[in-house]
Amino acid sequence: MSQEVLKYLQDNQQRLQDKLFEFLAIPSVSTDSAHKQDIHKAADFITTYLHDIGFENIEKQETGGHPLVYAEYNGAGSEAPTVLFYGHYDVQPADPLELWDSDPFKPEIRNERIFARGSSDDKGQVFMHLAVFEAYMKTEGKLPLNVKVCIEGEEEIGSENLYKILHEKKEQFQADFAVISDSGMVEKNQPTILYGLKGFTGIEITVNGPDHDLHSGMYGGAVRNPLMALSHILSSMKNEEEVVTVEGFYDGVEPLSDEERDLIDQVKGEDYVQATGVPETVSEKGYSAKEHTMARPTFEVNGMYGGYQGEGTKTIIPSSATAKITCRLVPGQDPERVQQLLEEHVKNVAPAGVKVEVKKEKLSAKAYKVDPDHALIKKAAASYTKAFGKETVYVRMGGSIPVVEWMEAIYQMPIVLLGFGTPDDRLHSPNESFPLDSFHKGMETLAYYWNEVNDK
Amino acid sequence: MSQEVLKYLQDNQQRLQDKLFEFLAIPSVSTDSAHKQDIHKAADFITTYLHDIGFENIEKQETGGHPLVYAEYNGAGSEAPTVLFYGHYDVQPADPLELWDSDPFKPEIRNERIFARGSSDDKGQVFMHLAVFEAYMKTEGKLPLNVKVCIEGEEEIGSENLYKILHEKKEQFQADFAVISDSGMVEKNQPTILYGLKGFTGIEITVNGPDHDLHSGMYGGAVRNPLMALSHILSSMKNEEEVVTVEGFYDGVEPLSDEERDLIDQVKGEDYVQATGVPETVSEKGYSAKEHTMARPTFEVNGMYGGYQGEGTKTIIPSSATAKITCRLVPGQDPERVQQLLEEHVKNVAPAGVKVEVKKEKLSAKAYKVDPDHALIKKAAASYTKAFGKETVYVRMGGSIPVVEWMEAIYQMPIVLLGFGTPDDRLHSPNESFPLDSFHKGMETLAYYWNEVNDK
């Protein structure tokens, strides 16, 4: 690689940042149908950019849901490897808006960070890839390897249509390996290779009681309160020692070896208390917070509601109550089976006097682990180190990227997780941000990596 | 009483109904500060009406909150008794609006019922009193007894300022007895005397965890989930047999005698399953649904919320969770003590890793029981029977009217609960309504009653 690529990135810093801000300003919230136009706007931004860089066969693929952007670069010749680059242009909702210090869709820089919804997850990281491709094309006139681009708009809502497309268009998306930048480093400027991710599944429980909200004086004592019933159901699913008490939940989970416990212990990781503001950490009985987060399955209530939520008092018995639950899974757990166990448990403990419905999260994913000694992983680690000037660490993490599991299952190809986020990025929360350092050194890492990969 | 009074009510049916509709159309929601102007509009409607009828000393009293309408009629002479007529012009919020079949503040008649928020609770019943006073004045030129009017605007939010005023202006409000029409009959057209009401208290529990919503993959396993913690707390307060498990909650509760159980059993009452749409009734272990509702204390979660409530999935650990709880109390229970017990219980069971706050409902009330053989009660029963052509039944009910307990405590006067609502009125719910029969025969009942009361 000529130094021209790096110089180009440096010379064009301000212009690239402006262009990134333009991308981040599009509120491409996938879960909310009110943002349908914004979703298209974000997809169009990418297709236009790919066109300007010089990609070919650019398609805004209709998926039945939000469009998927596909493109190819075949100029490296048949001898060069082909990478499938995956990312997503959709973002989480920004609410509660009042907790943001600046507009989530008016990016701004404070304390050397870019504040905006999607700055870290994942529009910022997608943009870095496109900018590096641009730098290669504008300086060397070509990319060091062939590229297939797959940038979807439904990651935050389960990637349902991507799942179908990866199966249906297997040939189109087939590559020698995949690269995904939708994850993070254990701390700022600490090169990090993720070698394990958790799987994922979920259910939504709705308890239906009376057919309308009731006056608590007239009917209190005669009917089951749906919120109380739901509290009893949830309490029966995880105990106060943070152990999931759904029968069979832990079946097949690999015991955590002393070696792996040591490895986890060695990762500095973040100070959970400081990062989250909780009075103290709490984790599964017998495991540290770090062990539980990285290597043990979890069960979380993501949201719950029923009855009166306004100012003051409203003396009613609500007609219904709902809880949204997701679990993060580890190797050995089958998501569909876990979902089945959760549903059976809920049905078994559902009390008299109410009707309980369980809606299964449509898409689930198994956990993922890759061999940290694979050549493509080693080259990624070396590129990281060159750009950041620091040894790379290897970790497992609590997050789930379903597409990783699917790509592995469908294409049997190695997947390299090159993430540049940091623990302070507040993904999915108000005030999401991404360090400028990650933005610039991350692009440098990618520039090195594409060069390394084709260096036999 | 001359038949002219009844004839007047009949001749003016349409005009009175139009005037009632005008009153019901004012969205005087007390809990929501957005409706401050409507609150004043409703109070002004009453003062104007009282002025037109011929009341004197009419005051829109400033309370620090919503105004209280006071007025006097002293034309019956010093020999005649004085009644304190209490009612409220404020209403519950109308949400969820989408569940109403017609606009809650555009009254309309369907199936011989007046549909509107407040039609039964309590604007409709307040209006009936004013219309009957009007009928007396326009026909006989005077009322059969002296009247003090007290119509407040904060009943649905706890009557906090009324409580202060009743203490501070004891002389102004003093009367020989009080009449309140803010309750119902056991079924449509079944004259009913309420001789017992429940007391009332409440708390709001907020569980604070992380200082922002967290990514469930990055932090799941390291922090306590506030919604799960709240579910555990609530589950520890009432068990699945509907028994409140807060220590000391039932202390002092009078055992339910076999006699009273028989009395309760004899009341036909409503079909709870049909009225509410629940699959089956559920009540405290050892008590029937009717017994629990009428004569045993209750504990209800009125609302609960935390985390993501929108469409689809958001994989977060919420930063907080809140539950609003109210209890209905029976004779022998002290509301402040119960509130204290609830708070202590919550503090005792609060798990590690979160901070739990308890906010106490400011106003509470003791339960109320009156002697069903009191002369004023007997006269009320006779008036009911005359108007409805049916024997009057005597019941205790699960609702609470805090002002009843306060008036009894402050003025030591008998309180007659002359209610005309029905079990199908859907108080506090979408599609609140009030039968036209109750409206017309109720006014007839009041016309008879004022005459009977002064008939020594």
Coordinates of N, CA, C and O in Angstrom, one line a residue, chain B residues 254-351:
Chain B
E254 N -61.8 -6.1 61.3 CA -62.9 -6.8 61.9 C -63.1 -8.1 61.2 O -63.3 -8.1 60.0
P255 N -63.2 -9.2 61.9 CA -63.6 -10.4 61.2 C -64.9 -10.3 60.5 O -65.8 -9.6 61.1
L256 N -65.2 -10.9 59.4 CA -66.4 -10.8 58.7 C -67.4 -11.8 59.4 O -67.2 -13.0 59.4
S257 N -68.5 -11.2 60.0 CA -69.4 -12.1 60.8 C -70.3 -12.9 59.8 O -70.4 -12.5 58.6
D258 N -70.8 -14.0 60.3 CA -71.7 -14.8 59.5 C -72.9 -14.0 59.0 O -73.3 -14.2 57.9
E259 N -73.4 -13.2 59.9 CA -74.5 -12.3 59.6 C -74.2 -11.4 58.4 O -75.0 -11.3 57.5
E260 N -73.0 -10.8 58.4 CA -72.7 -9.9 57.3 C -72.5 -10.7 56.1 O -72.8 -10.2 55.0
R261 N -71.8 -11.9 56.2 CA -71.7 -12.7 55.0 C -73.0 -13.0 54.4 O -73.1 -13.0 53.2
D262 N -74.0 -13.3 55.2 CA -75.3 -13.6 54.7 C -75.9 -12.4 54.0 O -76.5 -12.5 52.9
L263 N -75.7 -11.2 54.6 CA -76.2 -9.9 54.0 C -75.6 -9.7 52.6 O -76.3 -9.4 51.7
I264 N -74.3 -9.9 52.6 CA -73.6 -9.8 51.3 C -74.1 -10.8 50.3 O -74.3 -10.5 49.1
D265 N -74.3 -12.0 50.8 CA -74.8 -13.1 49.9 C -76.1 -12.7 49.3 O -76.4 -13.1 48.2
Q266 N -76.9 -12.0 50.1 CA -78.3 -11.7 49.6 C -78.4 -10.7 48.5 O -79.3 -10.6 47.8
V267 N -77.4 -9.8 48.6 CA -77.4 -8.7 47.5 C -77.1 -9.4 46.2 O -76.2 -10.2 46.0
K268 N -78.0 -9.1 45.2 CA -77.9 -9.8 43.9 C -76.5 -9.4 43.3 O -75.7 -10.2 42.9
G269 N -76.3 -8.1 43.3 CA -75.0 -7.6 42.8 C -74.9 -7.9 41.3 O -75.8 -8.4 40.7
E270 N -73.7 -7.6 40.8 CA -73.6 -7.8 39.4 C -72.8 -9.1 39.1 O -72.1 -9.6 39.9
D271 N -72.9 -9.5 37.9 CA -72.2 -10.7 37.4 C -70.8 -10.2 37.0 O -70.6 -9.6 35.9
Y272 N -69.8 -10.4 37.9 CA -68.5 -9.8 37.6 C -67.8 -10.3 36.3 O -67.2 -9.5 35.6
V273 N -68.0 -11.5 36.0 CA -67.5 -12.1 34.8 C -68.0 -11.4 33.6 O -67.3 -10.9 32.7
Q274 N -69.4 -11.2 33.6 CA -70.0 -10.6 32.4 C -69.6 -9.1 32.4 O -69.4 -8.6 31.3
A275 N -69.6 -8.4 33.5 CA -69.3 -7.0 33.5 C -67.9 -6.6 33.1 O -67.6 -5.6 32.6
T276 N -66.9 -7.6 33.4 CA -65.5 -7.2 33.2 C -64.9 -8.0 32.1 O -63.8 -7.6 31.6
G277 N -65.5 -9.1 31.7 CA -64.9 -9.9 30.6 C -63.7 -10.8 31.0 O -63.0 -11.3 30.2
V278 N -63.5 -11.0 32.3 CA -62.4 -11.9 32.8 C -62.9 -13.3 32.6 O -64.1 -13.6 32.6
P279 N -61.9 -14.2 32.4 CA -62.3 -15.6 32.2 C -62.9 -16.2 33.5 O -63.8 -17.1 33.4
E280 N -62.5 -15.7 34.7 CA -63.2 -16.2 35.9 C -62.8 -15.2 37.0 O -61.8 -14.5 36.9
T281 N -63.6 -15.1 38.1 CA -63.3 -14.2 39.2 C -62.2 -14.9 40.0 O -62.0 -16.1 40.0
V282 N -61.4 -14.0 40.7 CA -60.3 -14.5 41.6 C -60.4 -13.6 42.8 O -60.6 -12.4 42.7
S283 N -60.4 -14.2 44.0 CA -60.5 -13.4 45.2 C -59.7 -14.0 46.3 O -59.1 -15.1 46.2
E284 N -59.5 -13.2 47.4 CA -58.7 -13.6 48.5 C -59.1 -15.0 49.0 O -60.3 -15.3 49.2
K285 N -58.1 -15.8 49.3 CA -58.3 -17.1 49.8 C -59.3 -17.1 51.0 O -59.0 -16.3 52.0
G286 N -60.4 -17.8 51.0 CA -61.3 -17.9 52.1 C -62.5 -17.0 51.9 O -63.4 -17.0 52.8
Y287 N -62.5 -16.1 50.9 CA -63.6 -15.2 50.7 C -64.1 -15.2 49.3 O -63.3 -15.4 48.3
S288 N -65.4 -15.0 49.1 CA -65.9 -14.9 47.8 C -65.5 -13.6 47.1 O -65.1 -12.7 47.8
A289 N -65.7 -13.5 45.8 CA -65.4 -12.2 45.1 C -66.2 -11.1 45.7 O -65.8 -10.0 45.9
K290 N -67.5 -11.4 46.0 CA -68.4 -10.3 46.5 C -67.9 -9.9 47.9 O -67.9 -8.7 48.3
E291 N -67.6 -10.9 48.7 CA -67.1 -10.6 50.1 C -65.8 -9.8 50.0 O -65.6 -8.8 50.8
H292 N -64.9 -10.2 49.2 CA -63.6 -9.5 49.1 C -63.8 -8.0 48.6 O -63.3 -7.1 49.2
T293 N -64.7 -7.9 47.6 CA -64.9 -6.6 47.0 C -65.6 -5.6 48.0 O -65.2 -4.5 48.1
M294 N -66.6 -6.1 48.7 CA -67.4 -5.3 49.6 C -66.8 -5.1 51.0 O -66.9 -4.0 51.5
A295 N -66.1 -6.1 51.5 CA -65.8 -6.0 52.9 C -64.4 -6.4 53.3 O -64.1 -6.5 54.5
R296 N -63.5 -6.7 52.3 CA -62.1 -7.0 52.7 C -61.2 -6.1 52.0 O -61.5 -5.6 50.9
P297 N -60.0 -5.8 52.6 CA -59.1 -4.8 52.0 C -58.5 -5.4 50.7 O -58.4 -6.6 50.5
T298 N -58.1 -4.4 49.9 CA -57.5 -4.9 48.6 C -56.2 -4.1 48.3 O -55.9 -3.1 49.0
F299 N -55.4 -4.7 47.4 CA -54.1 -4.1 47.1 C -54.0 -4.2 45.5 O -54.0 -5.3 45.0
E300 N -53.9 -3.1 44.9 CA -53.9 -3.2 43.4 C -52.7 -2.3 42.8 O -52.4 -1.2 43.3
V301 N -52.1 -2.9 41.8 CA -51.1 -2.2 41.0 C -51.9 -1.4 39.9 O -52.5 -2.1 39.1
N302 N -52.0 -0.1 40.0 CA -52.8 0.7 39.1 C -52.1 1.0 37.7 O -52.7 1.2 36.7
G303 N -50.7 0.9 37.8 CA -50.0 1.2 36.6 C -48.5 0.8 36.9 O -48.0 0.9 38.0
M304 N -47.8 0.5 35.8 CA -46.4 0.1 36.0 C -45.7 0.3 34.6 O -46.3 0.1 33.6
Y305 N -44.5 0.8 34.7 CA -43.8 1.1 33.4 C -42.3 1.2 33.6 O -41.8 1.5 34.7
G306 N -41.6 0.9 32.5 CA -40.1 1.0 32.5 C -39.7 0.4 31.2 O -40.3 -0.4 30.6
G307 N -38.6 1.0 30.7 CA -38.0 0.5 29.5 C -38.7 0.8 28.2 O -39.5 1.7 28.1
Y308 N -38.5 -0.1 27.2 CA -39.0 0.2 25.8 C -40.5 -0.3 25.7 O -40.8 -1.4 26.1
Q309 N -41.4 0.6 25.2 CA -42.8 0.2 25.1 C -43.2 0.3 23.6 O -44.4 0.1 23.3
G310 N -42.3 0.6 22.7 CA -42.8 0.8 21.3 C -42.9 -0.5 20.5 O -42.9 -1.6 21.1
E311 N -43.1 -0.3 19.2 CA -43.2 -1.4 18.3 C -41.9 -2.2 18.4 O -40.8 -1.6 18.6
G312 N -41.9 -3.5 18.1 CA -40.7 -4.3 18.0 C -39.9 -4.5 19.2 O -40.4 -4.4 20.3
T313 N -38.6 -4.7 19.0 CA -37.7 -5.0 20.1 C -36.7 -3.9 20.3 O -36.2 -3.3 19.4
K314 N -36.3 -3.7 21.6 CA -35.2 -2.8 21.9 C -34.4 -3.5 23.0 O -34.9 -3.6 24.1
T315 N -33.2 -3.9 22.7 CA -32.5 -4.8 23.6 C -31.7 -4.0 24.7 O -30.5 -3.9 24.6
I316 N -32.5 -3.4 25.6 CA -31.9 -2.6 26.6 C -32.2 -3.2 28.0 O -33.1 -4.0 28.2
I317 N -31.4 -2.7 29.0 CA -31.7 -2.9 30.4 C -32.2 -1.4 30.8 O -31.4 -0.5 30.7
P318 N -33.4 -1.3 31.2 CA -33.9 0.1 31.5 C -33.3 0.7 32.7 O -32.9 -0.1 33.6
S319 N -33.2 2.0 32.7 CA -32.6 2.6 33.8 C -33.5 2.7 35.1 O -33.0 2.8 36.2
S320 N -34.8 2.6 34.9 CA -35.7 2.6 36.0 C -37.0 1.9 35.7 O -37.3 1.6 34.6
A321 N -37.7 1.7 36.8 CA -39.1 1.0 36.7 C -39.9 1.6 37.8 O -39.5 1.9 38.9
T322 N -41.2 1.8 37.5 CA -42.1 2.5 38.4 C -43.4 1.7 38.5 O -43.9 1.2 37.5
A323 N -44.0 1.6 39.7 CA -45.3 1.0 39.9 C -46.1 1.9 40.8 O -45.6 2.4 41.8
K324 N -47.4 2.1 40.4 CA -48.3 2.9 41.2 C -49.3 1.9 41.9 O -49.9 1.1 41.2
I325 N -49.4 2.0 43.2 CA -50.2 1.1 44.0 C -51.2 1.8 44.9 O -50.8 2.8 45.5
T326 N -52.4 1.3 44.9 CA -53.4 1.8 45.9 C -54.0 0.6 46.6 O -54.2 -0.4 46.0
C327 N -54.4 0.9 47.8 CA -55.1 -0.1 48.6 C -56.4 0.4 49.1 O -56.6 1.6 49.3
R328 N -57.4 -0.4 49.1 CA -58.7 0.0 49.7 C -58.8 -0.7 51.0 O -58.5 -1.9 51.2
L329 N -59.2 0.1 52.0 CA -59.1 -0.4 53.4 C -60.5 -0.6 54.0 O -61.5 0.0 53.6
V330 N -60.6 -1.4 55.1 CA -61.9 -1.6 55.8 C -61.8 -1.1 57.2 O -60.7 -0.7 57.7
P331 N -62.9 -1.0 57.9 CA -62.9 -0.5 59.3 C -61.8 -1.3 60.1 O -61.8 -2.5 60.0
G332 N -61.1 -0.6 60.9 CA -60.0 -1.2 61.7 C -58.6 -1.0 61.2 O -57.7 -1.2 61.9
Q333 N -58.5 -0.6 59.9 CA -57.2 -0.3 59.3 C -57.0 1.2 59.3 O -57.8 2.0 58.9
D334 N -55.8 1.6 59.8 CA -55.4 3.0 59.8 C -54.6 3.2 58.5 O -53.5 2.6 58.3
P335 N -55.0 4.1 57.7 CA -54.3 4.4 56.4 C -52.9 4.7 56.5 O -52.0 4.2 55.8
E336 N -52.5 5.6 57.4 CA -51.1 6.0 57.6 C -50.3 4.8 58.0 O -49.2 4.7 57.6
R337 N -50.8 4.0 58.9 CA -50.1 2.9 59.4 C -49.9 1.9 58.2 O -48.8 1.4 58.0
V338 N -50.9 1.7 57.4 CA -50.8 0.7 56.3 C -49.7 1.2 55.3 O -48.9 0.5 54.8
Q339 N -49.8 2.5 55.1 CA -48.8 3.2 54.2 C -47.4 2.9 54.7 O -46.4 2.6 53.9
Q340 N -47.2 3.1 56.0 CA -45.9 2.9 56.6 C -45.5 1.4 56.5 O -44.3 1.2 56.2
L341 N -46.4 0.5 56.7 CA -46.1 -0.9 56.5 C -45.6 -1.2 55.1 O -44.7 -2.0 54.9
L342 N -46.3 -0.7 54.1 CA -46.0 -0.9 52.7 C -44.6 -0.4 52.5 O -43.8 -1.1 51.8
E343 N -44.3 0.8 52.9 CA -43.0 1.4 52.7 C -41.9 0.6 53.3 O -40.9 0.3 52.7
E344 N -42.1 0.2 54.6 CA -41.1 -0.6 55.3 C -40.9 -2.0 54.5 O -39.7 -2.4 54.4
H345 N -42.0 -2.6 54.1 CA -41.8 -3.8 53.4 C -40.9 -3.6 52.1 O -40.0 -4.4 51.9
V346 N -41.3 -2.6 51.4 CA -40.5 -2.4 50.1 C -39.0 -2.2 50.5 O -38.1 -2.7 49.8
K347 N -38.7 -1.4 51.5 CA -37.3 -1.1 51.8 C -36.6 -2.4 52.3 O -35.5 -2.6 52.0
N348 N -37.4 -3.2 53.0 CA -36.8 -4.5 53.5 C -36.5 -5.5 52.4 O -35.5 -6.2 52.5
V349 N -37.3 -5.5 51.4 CA -37.1 -6.5 50.3 C -36.3 -6.0 49.1 O -35.9 -6.7 48.2
A350 N -36.0 -4.7 49.1 CA -35.3 -4.1 48.0 C -33.9 -4.8 47.8 O -33.2 -4.9 48.7
P351 N -33.7 -5.3 46.6 CA -32.4 -6.1 46.4 C -31.2 -5.2 46.2 O -31.4 -4.0 46.0

